[in-house]
mmCIF file with all atom_site columns, C-alpha atoms in Angstrom:
data_model
loop_
_atom_site.group_PDB
_atom_site.id
_atom_site.type_symbol
_atom_site.label_atom_id
_atom_site.label_alt_id
_atom_site.label_comp_id
_atom_site.label_asym_id
_atom_site.label_entity_id
_atom_site.label_seq_id
_atom_site.pdbx_PDB_ins_code
_atom_site.Cartn_x
_atom_site.Cartn_y
_atom_site.Cartn_z
_atom_site.occupancy
_atom_site.B_iso_or_equiv
_atom_site.pdbx_formal_charge
_atom_site.auth_seq_id
_atom_site.auth_comp_id
_atom_site.auth_asym_id
_atom_site.auth_atom_id
_atom_site.pdbx_PDB_model_num
ATOM 1   C CA . GLU Z 1 1   ? 206.734 209.666 154.167 1.00 0.00 ? 888  GLU Z CA 1
ATOM 2   C CA . PRO Z 1 2   ? 205.812 206.496 156.076 1.00 0.00 ? 889  PRO Z CA 1
ATOM 3   C CA . GLU Z 1 3   ? 208.708 204.500 157.398 1.00 0.00 ? 890  GLU Z CA 1
ATOM 4   C CA . VAL Z 1 4   ? 209.538 201.358 159.318 1.00 0.00 ? 891  VAL Z CA 1
ATOM 5   C CA . THR Z 1 5   ? 210.565 202.249 162.862 1.00 0.00 ? 892  THR Z CA 1
ATOM 6   C CA . GLN Z 1 6   ? 212.899 200.139 164.997 1.00 0.00 ? 893  GLN Z CA 1
ATOM 7   C CA . THR Z 1 7   ? 213.822 200.408 168.646 1.00 0.00 ? 894  THR Z CA 1
ATOM 8   C CA . PRO Z 1 8   ? 216.271 200.458 170.263 1.00 0.00 ? 895  PRO Z CA 1
ATOM 9   C CA . SER Z 1 9   ? 218.933 201.621 167.821 1.00 0.00 ? 896  SER Z CA 1
ATOM 10  C CA . HIS Z 1 10  ? 221.604 199.931 169.937 1.00 0.00 ? 897  HIS Z CA 1
ATOM 11  C CA . GLN Z 1 11  ? 221.298 197.037 172.372 1.00 0.00 ? 898  GLN Z CA 1
ATOM 12  C CA . VAL Z 1 12  ? 224.120 195.664 174.470 1.00 0.00 ? 899  VAL Z CA 1
ATOM 13  C CA . THR Z 1 13  ? 223.526 192.418 176.329 1.00 0.00 ? 900  THR Z CA 1
ATOM 14  C CA . GLN Z 1 14  ? 225.380 189.676 178.114 1.00 0.00 ? 901  GLN Z CA 1
ATOM 15  C CA . MET Z 1 15  ? 225.681 186.238 176.573 1.00 0.00 ? 902  MET Z CA 1
ATOM 16  C CA . GLY Z 1 16  ? 222.787 184.038 177.651 1.00 0.00 ? 903  GLY Z CA 1
ATOM 17  C CA . GLN Z 1 17  ? 220.396 186.933 178.210 1.00 0.00 ? 904  GLN Z CA 1
ATOM 18  C CA . GLU Z 1 18  ? 217.111 187.389 176.378 1.00 0.00 ? 905  GLU Z CA 1
ATOM 19  C CA . VAL Z 1 19  ? 216.626 190.356 174.079 1.00 0.00 ? 906  VAL Z CA 1
ATOM 20  C CA . ILE Z 1 20  ? 213.564 191.716 172.320 1.00 0.00 ? 907  ILE Z CA 1
ATOM 21  C CA . LEU Z 1 21  ? 213.960 193.885 169.261 1.00 0.00 ? 908  LEU Z CA 1
ATOM 22  C CA . ARG Z 1 22  ? 210.972 196.006 168.342 1.00 0.00 ? 909  ARG Z CA 1
ATOM 23  C CA . CYS Z 1 23  ? 209.623 197.227 165.048 1.00 0.00 ? 910  CYS Z CA 1
ATOM 24  C CA . VAL Z 1 24  ? 206.638 199.210 163.869 1.00 0.00 ? 911  VAL Z CA 1
ATOM 25  C CA . PRO Z 1 25  ? 206.090 198.399 160.188 1.00 0.00 ? 912  PRO Z CA 1
ATOM 26  C CA . ILE Z 1 26  ? 204.435 200.796 157.752 1.00 0.00 ? 913  ILE Z CA 1
ATOM 27  C CA . SER Z 1 27  ? 200.757 200.835 158.694 1.00 0.00 ? 914  SER Z CA 1
ATOM 28  C CA . ASN Z 1 28  ? 199.118 199.391 155.563 1.00 0.00 ? 915  ASN Z CA 1
ATOM 29  C CA . HIS Z 1 29  ? 201.789 196.790 154.917 1.00 0.00 ? 916  HIS Z CA 1
ATOM 30  C CA . LEU Z 1 30  ? 200.896 193.130 155.085 1.00 0.00 ? 917  LEU Z CA 1
ATOM 31  C CA . TYR Z 1 31  ? 204.191 191.233 155.010 1.00 0.00 ? 918  TYR Z CA 1
ATOM 32  C CA . PHE Z 1 32  ? 206.846 191.576 157.685 1.00 0.00 ? 919  PHE Z CA 1
ATOM 33  C CA . TYR Z 1 33  ? 210.431 190.409 157.810 1.00 0.00 ? 920  TYR Z CA 1
ATOM 34  C CA . TRP Z 1 34  ? 213.531 190.282 159.939 1.00 0.00 ? 921  TRP Z CA 1
ATOM 35  C CA . TYR Z 1 35  ? 216.968 190.337 158.326 1.00 0.00 ? 922  TYR Z CA 1
ATOM 36  C CA . ARG Z 1 36  ? 220.366 190.605 159.904 1.00 0.00 ? 923  ARG Z CA 1
ATOM 37  C CA . GLN Z 1 37  ? 223.768 191.788 158.765 1.00 0.00 ? 924  GLN Z CA 1
ATOM 38  C CA . ILE Z 1 38  ? 226.932 190.766 160.549 1.00 0.00 ? 925  ILE Z CA 1
ATOM 39  C CA . LEU Z 1 39  ? 229.593 193.465 160.184 1.00 0.00 ? 926  LEU Z CA 1
ATOM 40  C CA . GLY Z 1 40  ? 231.155 193.305 156.738 1.00 0.00 ? 927  GLY Z CA 1
ATOM 41  C CA . GLN Z 1 41  ? 228.871 190.523 155.542 1.00 0.00 ? 928  GLN Z CA 1
ATOM 42  C CA . LYS Z 1 42  ? 225.715 190.065 153.483 1.00 0.00 ? 929  LYS Z CA 1
ATOM 43  C CA . VAL Z 1 43  ? 222.220 191.016 154.523 1.00 0.00 ? 930  VAL Z CA 1
ATOM 44  C CA . GLU Z 1 44  ? 220.692 187.661 155.505 1.00 0.00 ? 931  GLU Z CA 1
ATOM 45  C CA . PHE Z 1 45  ? 217.042 186.664 155.637 1.00 0.00 ? 932  PHE Z CA 1
ATOM 46  C CA . LEU Z 1 46  ? 215.822 185.390 159.000 1.00 0.00 ? 933  LEU Z CA 1
ATOM 47  C CA . VAL Z 1 47  ? 212.033 185.118 158.891 1.00 0.00 ? 934  VAL Z CA 1
ATOM 48  C CA . SER Z 1 48  ? 208.915 186.292 157.108 1.00 0.00 ? 935  SER Z CA 1
ATOM 49  C CA . PHE Z 1 49  ? 205.508 186.794 158.714 1.00 0.00 ? 936  PHE Z CA 1
ATOM 50  C CA . TYR Z 1 50  ? 202.119 187.117 157.091 1.00 0.00 ? 937  TYR Z CA 1
ATOM 51  C CA . ASN Z 1 51  ? 198.555 186.790 158.331 1.00 0.00 ? 938  ASN Z CA 1
ATOM 52  C CA . ASN Z 1 52  ? 199.760 186.365 161.909 1.00 0.00 ? 939  ASN Z CA 1
ATOM 53  C CA . GLU Z 1 53  ? 202.020 183.451 161.257 1.00 0.00 ? 940  GLU Z CA 1
ATOM 54  C CA . ILE Z 1 54  ? 205.516 182.657 160.074 1.00 0.00 ? 941  ILE Z CA 1
ATOM 55  C CA . SER Z 1 55  ? 205.492 182.031 156.313 1.00 0.00 ? 942  SER Z CA 1
ATOM 56  C CA . GLU Z 1 56  ? 209.151 181.156 155.948 1.00 0.00 ? 943  GLU Z CA 1
ATOM 57  C CA . LYS Z 1 57  ? 212.275 181.000 158.079 1.00 0.00 ? 944  LYS Z CA 1
ATOM 58  C CA . SER Z 1 58  ? 215.942 180.456 157.395 1.00 0.00 ? 945  SER Z CA 1
ATOM 59  C CA . GLU Z 1 59  ? 218.359 177.996 158.970 1.00 0.00 ? 946  GLU Z CA 1
ATOM 60  C CA . ILE Z 1 60  ? 219.588 180.836 161.175 1.00 0.00 ? 947  ILE Z CA 1
ATOM 61  C CA . PHE Z 1 61  ? 216.126 181.190 162.746 1.00 0.00 ? 948  PHE Z CA 1
ATOM 62  C CA . ASP Z 1 62  ? 216.383 178.287 165.190 1.00 0.00 ? 949  ASP Z CA 1
ATOM 63  C CA . ASP Z 1 63  ? 214.499 177.587 168.418 1.00 0.00 ? 950  ASP Z CA 1
ATOM 64  C CA . GLN Z 1 64  ? 216.235 180.501 170.134 1.00 0.00 ? 951  GLN Z CA 1
ATOM 65  C CA . PHE Z 1 65  ? 214.416 182.957 167.892 1.00 0.00 ? 952  PHE Z CA 1
ATOM 66  C CA . SER Z 1 66  ? 210.742 183.877 167.877 1.00 0.00 ? 953  SER Z CA 1
ATOM 67  C CA . VAL Z 1 67  ? 208.585 186.598 166.374 1.00 0.00 ? 954  VAL Z CA 1
ATOM 68  C CA . GLU Z 1 68  ? 205.306 188.133 167.427 1.00 0.00 ? 955  GLU Z CA 1
ATOM 69  C CA . ARG Z 1 69  ? 202.855 190.717 166.226 1.00 0.00 ? 956  ARG Z CA 1
ATOM 70  C CA . PRO Z 1 70  ? 201.073 191.246 169.519 1.00 0.00 ? 957  PRO Z CA 1
ATOM 71  C CA . ASP Z 1 71  ? 198.826 194.204 168.836 1.00 0.00 ? 958  ASP Z CA 1
ATOM 72  C CA . GLY Z 1 72  ? 198.419 194.834 165.113 1.00 0.00 ? 959  GLY Z CA 1
ATOM 73  C CA . SER Z 1 73  ? 201.138 197.468 164.953 1.00 0.00 ? 960  SER Z CA 1
ATOM 74  C CA . ASN Z 1 74  ? 204.279 196.156 166.638 1.00 0.00 ? 961  ASN Z CA 1
ATOM 75  C CA . PHE Z 1 75  ? 206.411 193.323 165.270 1.00 0.00 ? 962  PHE Z CA 1
ATOM 76  C CA . THR Z 1 76  ? 209.027 191.875 167.609 1.00 0.00 ? 963  THR Z CA 1
ATOM 77  C CA . LEU Z 1 77  ? 212.002 189.558 167.353 1.00 0.00 ? 964  LEU Z CA 1
ATOM 78  C CA . LYS Z 1 78  ? 213.008 187.731 170.513 1.00 0.00 ? 965  LYS Z CA 1
ATOM 79  C CA . ILE Z 1 79  ? 216.284 185.940 171.039 1.00 0.00 ? 966  ILE Z CA 1
ATOM 80  C CA . ARG Z 1 80  ? 215.925 183.767 174.128 1.00 0.00 ? 967  ARG Z CA 1
ATOM 81  C CA . SER Z 1 81  ? 219.538 183.089 175.054 1.00 0.00 ? 968  SER Z CA 1
ATOM 82  C CA . THR Z 1 82  ? 221.940 185.267 173.115 1.00 0.00 ? 969  THR Z CA 1
ATOM 83  C CA . LYS Z 1 83  ? 225.260 184.008 171.817 1.00 0.00 ? 970  LYS Z CA 1
ATOM 84  C CA . LEU Z 1 84  ? 228.332 185.967 170.808 1.00 0.00 ? 971  LEU Z CA 1
ATOM 85  C CA . GLU Z 1 85  ? 227.612 185.129 167.166 1.00 0.00 ? 972  GLU Z CA 1
ATOM 86  C CA . ASP Z 1 86  ? 224.214 186.841 167.396 1.00 0.00 ? 973  ASP Z CA 1
ATOM 87  C CA . SER Z 1 87  ? 226.004 190.174 167.371 1.00 0.00 ? 974  SER Z CA 1
ATOM 88  C CA . ALA Z 1 88  ? 224.810 191.909 164.222 1.00 0.00 ? 975  ALA Z CA 1
ATOM 89  C CA . MET Z 1 89  ? 222.623 194.677 162.853 1.00 0.00 ? 976  MET Z CA 1
ATOM 90  C CA . TYR Z 1 90  ? 219.034 193.464 162.793 1.00 0.00 ? 977  TYR Z CA 1
ATOM 91  C CA . PHE Z 1 91  ? 216.714 195.003 160.225 1.00 0.00 ? 978  PHE Z CA 1
ATOM 92  C CA . CYS Z 1 92  ? 212.960 194.857 160.241 1.00 0.00 ? 979  CYS Z CA 1
ATOM 93  C CA . ALA Z 1 93  ? 211.298 195.225 156.847 1.00 0.00 ? 980  ALA Z CA 1
ATOM 94  C CA . SER Z 1 94  ? 207.787 195.338 155.497 1.00 0.00 ? 981  SER Z CA 1
ATOM 95  C CA . ARG Z 1 95  ? 205.928 195.447 152.223 1.00 0.00 ? 982  ARG Z CA 1
ATOM 96  C CA . ILE Z 1 96  ? 202.393 195.831 150.988 1.00 0.00 ? 983  ILE Z CA 1
ATOM 97  C CA . SER Z 1 97  ? 201.389 193.292 148.336 1.00 0.00 ? 984  SER Z CA 1
ATOM 98  C CA . ASP Z 1 98  ? 204.022 194.039 145.704 1.00 0.00 ? 985  ASP Z CA 1
ATOM 99  C CA . GLU Z 1 99  ? 207.626 192.985 146.109 1.00 0.00 ? 986  GLU Z CA 1
ATOM 100 C CA . LYS Z 1 100 ? 209.149 196.321 147.103 1.00 0.00 ? 987  LYS Z CA 1
ATOM 101 C CA . LEU Z 1 101 ? 210.618 195.838 150.550 1.00 0.00 ? 988  LEU Z CA 1
ATOM 102 C CA . PHE Z 1 102 ? 211.250 198.757 152.885 1.00 0.00 ? 989  PHE Z CA 1
ATOM 103 C CA . PHE Z 1 103 ? 213.726 198.502 155.711 1.00 0.00 ? 990  PHE Z CA 1
ATOM 104 C CA . GLY Z 1 104 ? 213.841 200.083 159.130 1.00 0.00 ? 991  GLY Z CA 1
ATOM 105 C CA . SER Z 1 105 ? 216.972 201.827 160.371 1.00 0.00 ? 992  SER Z CA 1
ATOM 106 C CA . GLY Z 1 106 ? 218.097 198.736 162.275 1.00 0.00 ? 993  GLY Z CA 1
ATOM 107 C CA . THR Z 1 107 ? 219.062 197.684 165.785 1.00 0.00 ? 994  THR Z CA 1
ATOM 108 C CA . GLN Z 1 108 ? 222.745 197.087 166.409 1.00 0.00 ? 995  GLN Z CA 1
ATOM 109 C CA . LEU Z 1 109 ? 222.929 194.140 168.827 1.00 0.00 ? 996  LEU Z CA 1
ATOM 110 C CA . SER Z 1 110 ? 226.173 193.574 170.691 1.00 0.00 ? 997  SER Z CA 1
ATOM 111 C CA . VAL Z 1 111 ? 226.488 190.403 172.757 1.00 0.00 ? 998  VAL Z CA 1
ATOM 112 C CA . LEU Z 1 112 ? 229.317 190.480 175.298 1.00 0.00 ? 999  LEU Z CA 1
ATOM 113 C CA . GLN I 2 1   ? 221.798 177.139 147.525 1.00 0.00 ? 1201 GLN I CA 1
ATOM 114 C CA . LYS I 2 2   ? 220.493 180.155 145.650 1.00 0.00 ? 1202 LYS I CA 1
ATOM 115 C CA . GLU I 2 3   ? 223.227 182.735 145.240 1.00 0.00 ? 1203 GLU I CA 1
ATOM 116 C CA . VAL I 2 4   ? 223.606 186.325 144.178 1.00 0.00 ? 1204 VAL I CA 1
ATOM 117 C CA . GLU I 2 5   ? 227.121 187.341 143.199 1.00 0.00 ? 1205 GLU I CA 1
ATOM 118 C CA . GLN I 2 6   ? 228.613 190.805 143.010 1.00 0.00 ? 1206 GLN I CA 1
ATOM 119 C CA . ASN I 2 7   ? 232.108 192.142 142.660 1.00 0.00 ? 1207 ASN I CA 1
ATOM 120 C CA . SER I 2 8   ? 232.984 193.583 146.060 1.00 0.00 ? 1208 SER I CA 1
ATOM 121 C CA . GLY I 2 9   ? 234.949 196.486 144.626 1.00 0.00 ? 1209 GLY I CA 1
ATOM 122 C CA . PRO I 2 10  ? 235.766 199.140 145.439 1.00 0.00 ? 1210 PRO I CA 1
ATOM 123 C CA . LEU I 2 11  ? 234.725 200.603 142.129 1.00 0.00 ? 1211 LEU I CA 1
ATOM 124 C CA . SER I 2 12  ? 236.284 204.021 141.875 1.00 0.00 ? 1212 SER I CA 1
ATOM 125 C CA . VAL I 2 13  ? 234.930 206.527 139.340 1.00 0.00 ? 1213 VAL I CA 1
ATOM 126 C CA . PRO I 2 14  ? 235.476 210.259 138.888 1.00 0.00 ? 1214 PRO I CA 1
ATOM 127 C CA . GLU I 2 15  ? 232.644 212.672 139.509 1.00 0.00 ? 1215 GLU I CA 1
ATOM 128 C CA . GLY I 2 16  ? 230.426 212.982 136.446 1.00 0.00 ? 1216 GLY I CA 1
ATOM 129 C CA . ALA I 2 17  ? 231.326 209.570 135.037 1.00 0.00 ? 1217 ALA I CA 1
ATOM 130 C CA . ILE I 2 18  ? 229.080 206.550 134.558 1.00 0.00 ? 1218 ILE I CA 1
ATOM 131 C CA . ALA I 2 19  ? 229.349 203.870 137.231 1.00 0.00 ? 1219 ALA I CA 1
ATOM 132 C CA . SER I 2 20  ? 228.462 200.340 136.134 1.00 0.00 ? 1220 SER I CA 1
ATOM 133 C CA . LEU I 2 21  ? 227.587 197.763 138.759 1.00 0.00 ? 1221 LEU I CA 1
ATOM 134 C CA . ASN I 2 22  ? 226.985 194.115 137.933 1.00 0.00 ? 1222 ASN I CA 1
ATOM 135 C CA . CYS I 2 23  ? 225.250 191.151 139.518 1.00 0.00 ? 1223 CYS I CA 1
ATOM 136 C CA . THR I 2 24  ? 224.638 187.538 138.590 1.00 0.00 ? 1224 THR I CA 1
ATOM 137 C CA . TYR I 2 25  ? 222.153 185.165 140.170 1.00 0.00 ? 1225 TYR I CA 1
ATOM 138 C CA . SER I 2 26  ? 221.819 181.407 140.231 1.00 0.00 ? 1226 SER I CA 1
ATOM 139 C CA . ASP I 2 27  ? 218.055 180.824 140.452 1.00 0.00 ? 1227 ASP I CA 1
ATOM 140 C CA . ARG I 2 28  ? 216.761 180.754 136.884 1.00 0.00 ? 1228 ARG I CA 1
ATOM 141 C CA . GLY I 2 29  ? 213.205 180.977 138.215 1.00 0.00 ? 1229 GLY I CA 1
ATOM 142 C CA . SER I 2 30  ? 213.738 184.398 139.790 1.00 0.00 ? 1230 SER I CA 1
ATOM 143 C CA . GLN I 2 31  ? 211.353 187.035 138.482 1.00 0.00 ? 1231 GLN I CA 1
ATOM 144 C CA . SER I 2 32  ? 212.048 190.216 140.443 1.00 0.00 ? 1232 SER I CA 1
ATOM 145 C CA . PHE I 2 33  ? 215.316 192.060 140.873 1.00 0.00 ? 1233 PHE I CA 1
ATOM 146 C CA . PHE I 2 34  ? 216.214 194.970 143.096 1.00 0.00 ? 1234 PHE I CA 1
ATOM 147 C CA . TRP I 2 35  ? 219.034 197.396 143.677 1.00 0.00 ? 1235 TRP I CA 1
ATOM 148 C CA . TYR I 2 36  ? 219.492 198.815 147.148 1.00 0.00 ? 1236 TYR I CA 1
ATOM 149 C CA . ARG I 2 37  ? 221.960 201.452 148.280 1.00 0.00 ? 1237 ARG I CA 1
ATOM 150 C CA . GLN I 2 38  ? 223.506 201.123 151.728 1.00 0.00 ? 1238 GLN I CA 1
ATOM 151 C CA . TYR I 2 39  ? 225.550 203.830 153.364 1.00 0.00 ? 1239 TYR I CA 1
ATOM 152 C CA . SER I 2 40  ? 227.960 202.682 156.051 1.00 0.00 ? 1240 SER I CA 1
ATOM 153 C CA . GLY I 2 41  ? 226.092 201.802 159.244 1.00 0.00 ? 1241 GLY I CA 1
ATOM 154 C CA . LYS I 2 42  ? 222.700 202.462 157.679 1.00 0.00 ? 1242 LYS I CA 1
ATOM 155 C CA . SER I 2 43  ? 219.879 200.313 156.362 1.00 0.00 ? 1243 SER I CA 1
ATOM 156 C CA . PRO I 2 44  ? 219.382 199.301 152.720 1.00 0.00 ? 1244 PRO I CA 1
ATOM 157 C CA . GLU I 2 45  ? 217.438 201.856 150.699 1.00 0.00 ? 1245 GLU I CA 1
ATOM 158 C CA . LEU I 2 46  ? 215.528 200.745 147.602 1.00 0.00 ? 1246 LEU I CA 1
ATOM 159 C CA . ILE I 2 47  ? 216.607 202.632 144.484 1.00 0.00 ? 1247 ILE I CA 1
ATOM 160 C CA . MET I 2 48  ? 215.491 200.486 141.548 1.00 0.00 ? 1248 MET I CA 1
ATOM 161 C CA . PHE I 2 49  ? 213.554 197.371 140.716 1.00 0.00 ? 1249 PHE I CA 1
ATOM 162 C CA . ILE I 2 50  ? 213.130 195.527 137.429 1.00 0.00 ? 1250 ILE I CA 1
ATOM 163 C CA . TYR I 2 51  ? 210.967 192.603 136.391 1.00 0.00 ? 1251 TYR I CA 1
ATOM 164 C CA . SER I 2 52  ? 211.313 192.411 132.589 1.00 0.00 ? 1252 SER I CA 1
ATOM 165 C CA . ASN I 2 53  ? 214.253 191.874 130.268 1.00 0.00 ? 1253 ASN I CA 1
ATOM 166 C CA . GLY I 2 54  ? 215.760 195.080 128.969 1.00 0.00 ? 1254 GLY I CA 1
ATOM 167 C CA . ASP I 2 55  ? 216.408 198.482 130.463 1.00 0.00 ? 1255 ASP I CA 1
ATOM 168 C CA . LYS I 2 56  ? 214.501 200.519 132.999 1.00 0.00 ? 1256 LYS I CA 1
ATOM 169 C CA . GLU I 2 57  ? 215.433 204.126 133.626 1.00 0.00 ? 1257 GLU I CA 1
ATOM 170 C CA . ASP I 2 58  ? 214.706 206.292 136.664 1.00 0.00 ? 1258 ASP I CA 1
ATOM 171 C CA . GLY I 2 59  ? 216.498 209.624 136.717 1.00 0.00 ? 1259 GLY I CA 1
ATOM 172 C CA . ARG I 2 60  ? 220.253 209.027 136.732 1.00 0.00 ? 1260 ARG I CA 1
ATOM 173 C CA . PHE I 2 61  ? 219.784 205.295 137.316 1.00 0.00 ? 1261 PHE I CA 1
ATOM 174 C CA . THR I 2 62  ? 219.264 202.575 134.720 1.00 0.00 ? 1262 THR I CA 1
ATOM 175 C CA . ALA I 2 63  ? 218.696 198.947 135.620 1.00 0.00 ? 1263 ALA I CA 1
ATOM 176 C CA . GLN I 2 64  ? 219.357 196.303 132.993 1.00 0.00 ? 1264 GLN I CA 1
ATOM 177 C CA . LEU I 2 65  ? 218.137 192.729 133.112 1.00 0.00 ? 1265 LEU I CA 1
ATOM 178 C CA . ASN I 2 66  ? 219.079 189.738 130.993 1.00 0.00 ? 1266 ASN I CA 1
ATOM 179 C CA . LYS I 2 67  ? 217.293 186.648 132.279 1.00 0.00 ? 1267 LYS I CA 1
ATOM 180 C CA . ALA I 2 68  ? 218.909 184.336 129.713 1.00 0.00 ? 1268 ALA I CA 1
ATOM 181 C CA . SER I 2 69  ? 222.340 185.271 131.075 1.00 0.00 ? 1269 SER I CA 1
ATOM 182 C CA . GLN I 2 70  ? 221.037 185.614 134.666 1.00 0.00 ? 1270 GLN I CA 1
ATOM 183 C CA . TYR I 2 71  ? 222.568 189.035 134.826 1.00 0.00 ? 1271 TYR I CA 1
ATOM 184 C CA . VAL I 2 72  ? 221.411 192.335 136.303 1.00 0.00 ? 1272 VAL I CA 1
ATOM 185 C CA . SER I 2 73  ? 223.253 195.612 136.170 1.00 0.00 ? 1273 SER I CA 1
ATOM 186 C CA . LEU I 2 74  ? 222.876 199.152 137.451 1.00 0.00 ? 1274 LEU I CA 1
ATOM 187 C CA . LEU I 2 75  ? 224.218 202.184 135.660 1.00 0.00 ? 1275 LEU I CA 1
ATOM 188 C CA . ILE I 2 76  ? 224.585 205.473 137.490 1.00 0.00 ? 1276 ILE I CA 1
ATOM 189 C CA . ARG I 2 77  ? 225.033 208.427 135.167 1.00 0.00 ? 1277 ARG I CA 1
ATOM 190 C CA . ASP I 2 78  ? 226.683 211.691 136.205 1.00 0.00 ? 1278 ASP I CA 1
ATOM 191 C CA . SER I 2 79  ? 228.014 210.059 139.371 1.00 0.00 ? 1279 SER I CA 1
ATOM 192 C CA . GLN I 2 80  ? 228.230 212.314 142.414 1.00 0.00 ? 1280 GLN I CA 1
ATOM 193 C CA . PRO I 2 81  ? 230.312 211.973 145.586 1.00 0.00 ? 1281 PRO I CA 1
ATOM 194 C CA . SER I 2 82  ? 227.017 211.453 147.431 1.00 0.00 ? 1282 SER I CA 1
ATOM 195 C CA . ASP I 2 83  ? 226.550 208.253 145.400 1.00 0.00 ? 1283 ASP I CA 1
ATOM 196 C CA . SER I 2 84  ? 229.507 206.746 147.260 1.00 0.00 ? 1284 SER I CA 1
ATOM 197 C CA . ALA I 2 85  ? 227.978 203.768 149.063 1.00 0.00 ? 1285 ALA I CA 1
ATOM 198 C CA . THR I 2 86  ? 227.628 200.016 148.845 1.00 0.00 ? 1286 THR I CA 1
ATOM 199 C CA . TYR I 2 87  ? 225.149 198.861 146.214 1.00 0.00 ? 1287 TYR I CA 1
ATOM 200 C CA . LEU I 2 88  ? 223.297 195.656 146.995 1.00 0.00 ? 1288 LEU I CA 1
ATOM 201 C CA . CYS I 2 89  ? 221.735 193.489 144.336 1.00 0.00 ? 1289 CYS I CA 1
ATOM 202 C CA . ALA I 2 90  ? 218.756 191.482 145.603 1.00 0.00 ? 1290 ALA I CA 1
ATOM 203 C CA . VAL I 2 91  ? 216.678 188.779 143.983 1.00 0.00 ? 1291 VAL I CA 1
ATOM 204 C CA . HIS I 2 92  ? 213.285 187.495 145.028 1.00 0.00 ? 1292 HIS I CA 1
ATOM 205 C CA . SER I 2 93  ? 213.244 183.849 145.914 1.00 0.00 ? 1293 SER I CA 1
ATOM 206 C CA . GLY I 2 94  ? 210.698 181.305 147.040 1.00 0.00 ? 1294 GLY I CA 1
ATOM 207 C CA . GLY I 2 95  ? 207.400 182.551 145.731 1.00 0.00 ? 1295 GLY I CA 1
ATOM 208 C CA . TYR I 2 96  ? 208.124 186.243 146.188 1.00 0.00 ? 1296 TYR I CA 1
ATOM 209 C CA . ASN I 2 97  ? 208.460 185.765 149.888 1.00 0.00 ? 1297 ASN I CA 1
ATOM 210 C CA . LYS I 2 98  ? 212.031 186.851 150.624 1.00 0.00 ? 1298 LYS I CA 1
ATOM 211 C CA . LEU I 2 99  ? 215.011 188.637 149.115 1.00 0.00 ? 1299 LEU I CA 1
ATOM 212 C CA . ILE I 2 100 ? 218.406 187.054 148.627 1.00 0.00 ? 1300 ILE I CA 1
ATOM 213 C CA . PHE I 2 101 ? 221.127 189.695 148.756 1.00 0.00 ? 1301 PHE I CA 1
ATOM 214 C CA . GLY I 2 102 ? 224.524 189.837 147.173 1.00 0.00 ? 1302 GLY I CA 1
ATOM 215 C CA . ALA I 2 103 ? 227.465 190.966 149.269 1.00 0.00 ? 1303 ALA I CA 1
ATOM 216 C CA . GLY I 2 104 ? 227.390 194.373 147.599 1.00 0.00 ? 1304 GLY I CA 1
ATOM 217 C CA . THR I 2 105 ? 229.741 196.470 145.514 1.00 0.00 ? 1305 THR I CA 1
ATOM 218 C CA . ARG I 2 106 ? 231.363 199.441 147.170 1.00 0.00 ? 1306 ARG I CA 1
ATOM 219 C CA . LEU I 2 107 ? 231.318 202.508 144.923 1.00 0.00 ? 1307 LEU I CA 1
ATOM 220 C CA . ALA I 2 108 ? 233.620 205.448 145.522 1.00 0.00 ? 1308 ALA I CA 1
ATOM 221 C CA . VAL I 2 109 ? 233.013 208.617 143.491 1.00 0.00 ? 1309 VAL I CA 1
ATOM 222 C CA . HIS I 2 110 ? 235.940 211.004 143.762 1.00 0.00 ? 1310 HIS I CA 1
ATOM 223 C CA . PRO I 2 111 ? 235.806 214.723 142.946 1.00 0.00 ? 1311 PRO I CA 1
#
C-alpha cells in the first residue's frame, strides 16, 4: 500500500542551526502539507502546498520556515535558525483530490 | 479562531464494550469530518470520515454527525485492547485546504 515516507525519523540539532526535513508523498497525490505536534499537544497545521506554491500557511509558519518540492517527488520543510520551541514531531501529509489526508510516520526534531 | 473540542479522557472501557467518543466544532461552515487514531509516538491514521448528517458505519466503527448541533461522534463496538489509543477528531477548514484537529481523547480498553 502506498505511503508517505519521511526522513530522518529523528533529528537532533543545536539552537540556531538549519534543519531540513524530507518527505516523499504518495506518488499520485496533488496536495502536500506539513503539520507538527509538540509533545502532549494538538496536531497543528503549518503549511499547505499545491501546484508548486504555498496555498495556505499558519501563524506558526513564519520567515524561518520554508517549503520546497524540488524534483516532483520530494517535499521538504526547512527551518533556517532553529529555536528550542521548534522541538516537536513534524508530520508530512498528502492527499489526492478528495479530503482524505494521509500522514507520514513523522520526524522527531529535538533542538538543544 | 476555529476550534475542535474533545474530552481528553482517559475513557476506560472493558473489552467487548462500546466506546463512545465525542467532538464538537465551532465552524458552522465545516463540511467534512474525520476521525484519526494515534498510537503513542506514531502518526495519525485515518479510520473514518463523514460528510452528511446521520450515521456512517465501517466494520466496528460508526461515525455520527449532527451539523445543527455541531457535533461528531465515533462509536467503537466490541472494543479490543488493540483499540487503546488517542482518537483525534479533525474538521476541514478554509475551503477544504487544511484540517483542524482536536486535542484527542485517550481510550483505554482493559481486558
